[in-house]
Amino acid sequence: MAAGEDVTREDVLPIIASPKYQLINVYRDGLTYLSPVTKEVDPIMVFEFLHRFSDIMLEYFGQVSETVIKENFVTVYQLLEEMMDDGFPLTTEPNALKEIVPAPNILSKVITTMGATTSVSTRKMPHGMSNLPWRKAGVKYTSNEIFFDIVEEIDAIVDSTGKAVSCEAHGTIQTNSRLSGMPDLTLSFVNPRLVDDCSFHPSVRFNKWESDKVLSFVPPDGHFRLMSYRVNLPSQQNLPVQVKPSFNIGANGAKFDITVSLRNTDGKPLENVVLTLPLQKSTASLTATCNVGQYMFDPVGKVLRWDIGKILPRERAPVISGSFGLGASSDATVNSGFNIGLEFLINSHSLSGLKVDVLKLFNEGYKPYKGVRTMTKAGRYQVRA
């Protein structure tokens, strides 16, 4: 970066070279997780470990922040000690870790605050683990149920005419298992060949997926990510929303109109819709009116944020109109175009069309309750004007 330029988190490379180390980092929930690497290793393994460590802390503490880490430093240190051995990942499954490192409670926090050590007194070796490292033995529930959340994020670049330059969806199947004993499950889909580039929880039998396109697994107890996948969406007809921008650039400023309308949501409304419009650094002022929601202009960051809220089918399309003034700037900067960002959420809707068909249970005598929810939301959704 040149001297004097603003540096954002997106400008930081995921792998930074230094004379002694390779610094691999990920950014989640306002925190940067960094791992120095001294030898030749697969960087994907390091990235996965950092994400897994963040997931484990979320599992233990409910939320992750600088304050939470400081207040639970003893537990965080113990987790790192168990999850990594001599620089290599060791125990990364939540069920196994909870048998070794107890979750913090009021008593352990009081002992830590008083300066006593808990690293020896509270540590215990696992005694209820099965021969599967991700599942405890002897799990019992009065009501046996399992829930699947299919969450898809759409990444798209769309031109001003509404045509998709690139479009793909990244999906995950988040699972919450509350099943007794040692259940062996088989989950099948209506249209499994829609998905590509799949990755699975270690419990999934990969050969079964390769041969029959079904998920066969003994689930961990509690929350876990069963599967992640990618779906190509070559047709712009798959786009759930259309943004129509219009800019009229003048010598000292510009007028604009932006319309947002539903396109392909199977009759479902768009929720939590937010449109952002970054402007040139030379923008001096902005005035606007909108028929839905409310807008805010950041005079420092030069970003217009329009909080639309919910867009219902067969209702008037949200429109924002306004103008902004420009200070001294070159014509090249003014006419370089605009990149509009869009956030949204569609409940009970799968953009790819992936649907759960049948869940079968073996090795246990009960019939579990199966719950399935779907959700589509915007990932990196950008409209070029």
C-alpha positions as a printed NumPy array, in Angstrom:
array([[  0.   ,   0.   ,   0.   ],
       [  1.186,   3.492,  -0.78 ],
       [  1.81 ,   5.883,   2.061],
       [ -1.302,   7.764,   3.08 ],
       [ -3.792,   5.229,   1.647],
       [ -6.535,   3.846,   3.849],
       [ -6.036,   0.171,   4.733],
       [ -9.105,  -1.961,   5.472],
       [ -9.352,  -5.519,   6.799],
       [-10.074,  -6.74 ,   3.26 ],
       [ -6.665,  -5.443,   2.153],
       [ -4.875,  -7.83 ,   4.528],
       [ -3.647, -10.957,   2.752],
       [ -4.652, -14.313,   4.305],
       [ -0.997, -15.421,   4.183],
       [  1.676, -12.852,   5.03 ],
       [  5.332, -13.618,   4.427],
       [  7.94 , -12.507,   6.956],
       [ 11.677, -13.274,   7.215],
       [ 11.078, -15.968,   9.833],
       [  7.438, -17.078,   9.553],
       [  4.489, -17.434,   7.235],
       [  1.654, -15.675,   9.066],
       [ -1.699, -17.313,   8.313],
       [ -4.744, -15.416,   9.566],
       [ -8.537, -15.439,   9.465],
       [-10.963, -12.714,  10.534],
       [-14.195, -13.632,  12.328],
       [-16.619, -11.648,  14.473],
       [-14.279,  -8.687,  14.805],
       [-11.28 , -10.789,  15.887],
       [ -8.187, -11.85 ,  13.952],
       [ -6.873, -15.374,  14.556],
       [ -3.231, -15.649,  13.536],
       [ -0.945, -18.651,  13.327],
       [  2.806, -18.374,  12.608],
       [  4.067, -21.27 ,  10.478],
       [  7.745, -22.24 ,  10.445],
       [  7.688, -25.291,   8.162],
       [  6.104, -26.332,   4.877],
       [  2.466, -27.245,   5.634],
       [ -0.81 , -27.279,   3.754],
       [ -2.274, -23.801,   4.453],
       [ -5.819, -25.191,   4.155],
       [ -5.162, -27.283,   7.262],
       [ -4.123, -24.172,   9.195],
       [ -7.145, -22.194,   7.994],
       [ -9.448, -25.057,   8.981],
       [ -7.838, -25.309,  12.424],
       [ -8.275, -21.572,  13.069],
       [-11.923, -21.727,  12.041],
       [-12.442, -24.835,  14.151],
       [-10.866, -23.135,  17.17 ],
       [-13.243, -20.197,  16.758],
       [-16.186, -22.613,  16.493],
       [-15.084, -24.415,  19.654],
       [-14.882, -21.157,  21.625],
       [-18.355, -20.249,  20.383],
       [-19.552, -23.656,  21.567],
       [-17.997, -23.106,  25.021],
       [-18.78 , -19.448,  25.684],
       [-21.838, -18.646,  23.529],
       [-20.082, -15.603,  22.071],
       [-16.506, -14.725,  21.249],
       [-14.935, -11.332,  21.894],
       [-11.757,  -9.889,  23.351],
       [-13.459,  -9.532,  26.739],
       [-14.76 , -13.119,  26.719],
       [-11.283, -14.467,  25.907],
       [ -9.713, -12.472,  28.744],
       [-12.356, -13.575,  31.253],
       [-11.939, -17.241,  30.284],
       [ -8.203, -17.278,  29.59 ],
       [ -7.576, -20.473,  31.575],
       [-10.179, -22.404,  29.582],
       [ -8.919, -20.952,  26.268],
       [ -5.364, -21.993,  27.154],
       [ -6.514, -25.513,  28.049],
       [ -8.417, -25.807,  24.787],
       [ -5.346, -24.823,  22.79 ],
       [ -3.276, -27.313,  24.757],
       [ -5.668, -30.166,  23.936],
       [ -6.43 , -29.151,  20.353],
       [ -2.793, -28.932,  19.281],
       [  0.17 , -31.165,  20.069],
       [  3.666, -30.123,  18.998],
       [  2.27 , -27.91 ,  16.254],
       [ -0.175, -30.474,  14.85 ],
       [ -3.986, -30.633,  15.314],
       [ -4.969, -33.28 ,  17.855],
       [ -8.429, -33.216,  19.468],
       [-10.863, -30.932,  17.657],
       [-14.246, -32.556,  18.289],
       [-16.47 , -30.663,  20.799],
       [-17.784, -33.809,  22.487],
       [-14.27 , -35.11 ,  23.16 ],
       [-12.996, -31.717,  24.329],
       [-15.869, -31.262,  26.784],
       [-14.879, -34.515,  28.456],
       [-11.32 , -33.219,  28.918],
       [-11.795, -29.455,  29.44 ],
       [-14.964, -28.599,  31.378],
       [-17.006, -25.644,  30.239],
       [-16.553, -22.596,  32.502],
       [-19.03 , -22.094,  35.329],
       [-19.433, -19.594,  38.149],
       [-17.214, -21.581,  40.531],
       [-14.316, -21.882,  38.075],
       [-14.543, -18.153,  37.303],
       [-14.406, -17.289,  41.011],
       [-11.365, -19.543,  41.509],
       [ -9.637, -17.956,  38.51 ],
       [-10.429, -14.447,  39.756],
       [ -8.94 , -15.299,  43.184],
       [ -5.706, -16.322,  41.492],
       [ -5.949, -20.078,  42.036],
       [ -5.002, -22.451,  39.284],
       [ -7.603, -24.672,  37.632],
       [ -5.393, -26.315,  35.034],
       [ -4.804, -29.396,  37.226],
       [ -7.782, -29.455,  39.56 ],
       [-10.489, -29.307,  36.868],
       [ -8.868, -31.368,  34.149],
       [-10.169, -34.857,  33.661],
       [ -9.566, -37.569,  31.145],
       [-12.488, -38.752,  29.025],
       [-14.422, -41.628,  30.528],
       [-17.619, -41.661,  28.475],
       [-16.24 , -41.612,  24.946],
       [-17.154, -44.28 ,  22.426],
       [-14.858, -45.718,  19.787],
       [-16.021, -42.802,  17.607],
       [-14.091, -39.675,  18.648],
       [-16.975, -37.319,  17.779],
       [-19.669, -39.029,  19.853],
       [-20.084, -39.726,  23.553],
       [-21.295, -43.104,  24.79 ],
       [-24.471, -43.501,  26.823],
       [-26.329, -40.474,  25.443],
       [-30.013, -40.512,  26.457],
       [-32.926, -38.234,  25.564],
       [-36.599, -38.484,  26.477],
       [-37.523, -37.025,  23.087],
       [-35.352, -38.133,  20.175],
       [-35.124, -35.483,  17.468],
       [-32.728, -34.131,  14.866],
       [-32.857, -30.799,  13.02 ],
       [-31.283, -29.81 ,   9.705],
       [-30.783, -26.174,   8.649],
       [-29.918, -25.766,   4.958],
       [-28.353, -22.304,   4.654],
       [-27.249, -21.013,   1.238],
       [-25.314, -17.818,   0.532],
       [-25.434, -16.364,  -2.954],
       [-22.325, -14.683,  -4.343],
       [-23.092, -12.709,  -7.484],
       [-21.832,  -9.9  ,  -9.669],
       [-24.655,  -8.319, -11.671],
       [-24.421,  -5.617, -14.328],
       [-26.757,  -2.622, -14.563],
       [-29.134,  -4.478, -16.946],
       [-29.729,  -7.259, -14.422],
       [-27.562,  -9.844, -16.202],
       [-25.438, -12.026, -13.935],
       [-21.729, -11.747, -14.732],
       [-21.003, -14.477, -12.176],
       [-23.326, -16.288,  -9.816],
       [-22.901, -19.216,  -7.442],
       [-24.28 , -20.386,  -4.123],
       [-22.342, -21.736,  -1.152],
       [-24.406, -23.92 ,   1.142],
       [-24.044, -25.584,   4.529],
       [-26.205, -28.113,   6.34 ],
       [-26.093, -27.257,  10.038],
       [-27.356, -30.074,  12.245],
       [-28.543, -30.336,  15.835],
       [-28.73 , -33.97 ,  16.935],
       [-30.548, -34.979,  20.114],
       [-30.645, -38.733,  19.635],
       [-30.134, -41.473,  22.214],
       [-27.69 , -44.327,  22.008],
       [-25.577, -44.878,  18.913],
       [-27.861, -44.058,  15.96 ],
       [-26.68 , -44.811,  12.423],
       [-28.404, -42.452,   9.982],
       [-28.895, -42.316,   6.225],
       [-30.059, -39.007,   4.765],
       [-31.116, -38.798,   1.124],
       [-31.993, -35.792,  -1.058],
       [-34.55 , -35.289,  -3.805],
       [-31.946, -33.831,  -6.175],
       [-28.428, -34.494,  -4.808],
       [-26.626, -33.971,  -8.125],
       [-27.316, -30.236,  -7.96 ],
       [-24.412, -29.787,  -5.563],
       [-20.678, -29.76 ,  -6.276],
       [-17.383, -29.35 ,  -4.387],
       [-18.741, -31.019,  -1.259],
       [-16.972, -31.319,   2.089],
       [-18.255, -33.351,   5.008],
       [-18.063, -33.844,   8.75 ],
       [-15.641, -36.694,   9.624],
       [-18.627, -38.857,  10.595],
       [-19.882, -39.056,   6.982],
       [-18.97 , -42.189,   5.029],
       [-17.521, -40.693,   1.864],
       [-17.721, -43.897,  -0.222],
       [-21.473, -44.048,   0.327],
       [-21.865, -40.511,  -0.986],
       [-19.665, -41.235,  -3.995],
       [-21.629, -44.339,  -4.963],
       [-25.238, -43.52 ,  -3.991],
       [-25.306, -39.759,  -3.287],
       [-26.667, -40.295,   0.223],
       [-25.216, -39.203,   3.561],
       [-24.512, -42.139,   5.864],
       [-23.206, -41.204,   9.319],
       [-23.293, -41.66 ,  13.08 ],
       [-23.933, -38.092,  14.25 ],
       [-22.128, -36.242,  17.036],
       [-24.278, -35.168,  19.939],
       [-25.46 , -31.56 ,  19.658],
       [-24.627, -28.963,  17.02 ],
       [-22.3  , -29.673,  14.103],
       [-21.875, -28.883,  10.394],
       [-22.819, -31.99 ,   8.467],
       [-21.92 , -30.806,   4.967],
       [-20.902, -27.812,   2.885],
       [-21.198, -27.494,  -0.877],
       [-21.19 , -25.188,  -3.898],
       [-23.786, -24.75 ,  -6.649],
       [-23.228, -23.016,  -9.988],
       [-26.109, -20.748, -10.977],
       [-25.446, -19.9  , -14.641],
       [-28.816, -18.29 , -15.371],
       [-29.781, -14.842, -14.105],
       [-33.292, -16.246, -13.687],
       [-32.014, -17.746, -10.434],
       [-31.385, -14.302,  -8.966],
       [-33.988, -13.653,  -6.254],
       [-33.82 ,  -9.857,  -6.488],
       [-33.259,  -7.242,  -9.173],
       [-31.598,  -3.864,  -8.63 ],
       [-32.114,  -1.17 , -11.296],
       [-29.672,   1.729, -10.83 ],
       [-29.624,   4.932, -12.841],
       [-26.918,   7.613, -12.523],
       [-26.765,  10.949, -14.32 ],
       [-23.275,  12.401, -13.829],
       [-22.843,  16.172, -14.169],
       [-19.91 ,  18.531, -13.887],
       [-20.262,  19.092, -10.137],
       [-22.338,  16.159,  -9.005],
       [-24.79 ,  13.445,  -9.93 ],
       [-28.43 ,  12.416,  -9.661],
       [-29.409,   8.823,  -9.018],
       [-32.396,   6.5  ,  -8.784],
       [-32.207,   2.926,  -7.481],
       [-35.113,   0.462,  -7.551],
       [-35.117,  -2.907,  -5.78 ],
       [-37.687,  -5.534,  -6.774],
       [-38.366,  -9.238,  -6.191],
       [-37.536, -11.629,  -8.992],
       [-37.516, -15.327,  -8.111],
       [-38.37 , -16.12 ,  -4.473],
       [-41.257, -18.622,  -4.828],
       [-43.59 , -16.073,  -3.272],
       [-41.382, -15.579,  -0.198],
       [-40.591, -12.048,   1.048],
       [-37.09 , -10.603,   1.269],
       [-36.144,  -9.73 ,   4.851],
       [-33.385,  -7.655,   6.45 ],
       [-32.719,  -5.958,   3.105],
       [-29.885,  -3.41 ,   3.217],
       [-28.397,  -1.615,   0.2  ],
       [-25.015,   0.125,   0.406],
       [-23.629,   2.561,  -2.153],
       [-19.963,   3.559,  -1.737],
       [-19.265,   6.935,  -3.339],
       [-16.116,   8.734,  -4.425],
       [-13.911,  10.194,  -1.71 ],
       [-14.524,  13.621,  -3.252],
       [-18.259,  13.473,  -2.474],
       [-19.111,  16.593,  -0.522],
       [-22.816,  16.165,   0.287],
       [-25.815,  13.929,  -0.366],
       [-29.576,  14.344,  -0.2  ],
       [-32.095,  11.592,  -0.911],
       [-35.679,  10.425,  -0.468],
       [-36.975,   6.85 ,  -0.247],
       [-40.486,   5.4  ,  -0.256],
       [-39.585,   2.452,   1.997],
       [-37.295,   2.23 ,   5.018],
       [-34.703,   4.837,   5.906],
       [-31.258,   5.825,   4.714],
       [-28.101,   7.147,   6.329],
       [-25.082,   8.77 ,   4.704],
       [-21.664,   8.423,   6.301],
       [-19.826,  11.673,   5.469],
       [-16.487,  10.205,   6.576],
       [-16.572,   6.845,   4.79 ],
       [-18.649,   8.325,   1.909],
       [-21.128,   5.438,   1.995],
       [-24.901,   5.592,   1.574],
       [-26.682,   2.871,   3.592],
       [-30.343,   2.253,   2.826],
       [-32.1  ,   0.015,   5.375],
       [-35.139,  -1.251,   3.447],
       [-36.329,  -3.922,   5.869],
       [-38.841,  -6.326,   4.298],
       [-39.968,  -6.5  ,   0.659],
       [-43.273,  -8.33 ,   0.156],
       [-44.481,  -9.837,  -3.135],
       [-47.004,  -7.797,  -5.122],
       [-46.265,  -4.633,  -3.187],
       [-44.658,  -1.432,  -4.448],
       [-40.981,  -1.704,  -5.203],
       [-38.653,   0.239,  -2.9  ],
       [-37.087,   3.264,  -4.621],
       [-34.462,   5.732,  -3.448],
       [-33.716,   8.928,  -5.379],
       [-31.287,  11.716,  -4.67 ],
       [-28.244,  13.667,  -5.649],
       [-24.74 ,  14.198,  -4.38 ],
       [-22.172,  16.89 ,  -4.909],
       [-18.584,  16.307,  -5.967],
       [-15.523,  18.268,  -5.037],
       [-12.342,  18.522,  -7.077],
       [-11.787,  15.197,  -8.817],
       [-10.731,  13.905, -12.196],
       [-13.257,  12.812, -14.811],
       [-11.757,   9.313, -14.653],
       [-12.654,   9.015, -10.989],
       [-16.185,  10.342, -11.458],
       [-16.959,   8.058, -14.394],
       [-15.316,   4.937, -12.962],
       [-18.724,   3.47 , -12.065],
       [-20.429,   2.413,  -8.847],
       [-20.524,  -0.926,  -7.032],
       [-23.762,  -1.389,  -5.125],
       [-23.806,  -3.94 ,  -2.315],
       [-26.945,  -5.773,  -1.237],
       [-27.806,  -7.802,   1.871],
       [-30.984,  -9.855,   2.231],
       [-32.495, -12.977,   3.763],
       [-35.174, -15.359,   2.429],
       [-36.618, -17.832,   4.92 ],
       [-37.992, -21.221,   3.817],
       [-36.287, -20.927,   0.443],
       [-33.412, -22.847,  -1.131],
       [-31.864, -21.031,  -4.062],
       [-30.338, -24.214,  -5.49 ],
       [-33.501, -26.263,  -5.   ],
       [-31.777, -28.809,  -2.739],
       [-34.408, -30.678,  -0.681],
       [-34.198, -33.389,   1.976],
       [-36.069, -36.554,   1.009],
       [-35.858, -39.379,   3.559],
       [-34.056, -39.922,   6.872],
       [-33.559, -43.55 ,   7.92 ],
       [-32.284, -44.72 ,  11.303],
       [-30.502, -47.974,  12.026],
       [-29.049, -49.557,  15.175],
       [-31.75 , -48.104,  17.469],
       [-35.412, -48.98 ,  18.025],
       [-37.056, -45.535,  18.161],
       [-38.338, -43.309,  15.343],
       [-36.795, -39.822,  15.562],
       [-38.51 , -36.53 ,  14.795],
       [-36.897, -34.815,  11.803],
       [-37.045, -31.048,  11.322],
       [-35.779, -29.289,   8.18 ],
       [-35.471, -25.537,   7.605],
       [-34.068, -23.732,   4.571],
       [-32.702, -20.221,   4.211],
       [-31.102, -18.168,   1.438],
       [-29.091, -15.042,   2.16 ],
       [-26.757, -12.713,   0.354],
       [-23.038, -13.333,   0.541],
       [-21.005, -11.056,  -1.725],
       [-23.844,  -9.664,  -3.824],
       [-22.69 ,  -6.764,  -5.956],
       [-24.448,  -4.735,  -8.646],
       [-22.3  ,  -2.678, -11.02 ],
       [-23.726,   0.584, -12.293]])
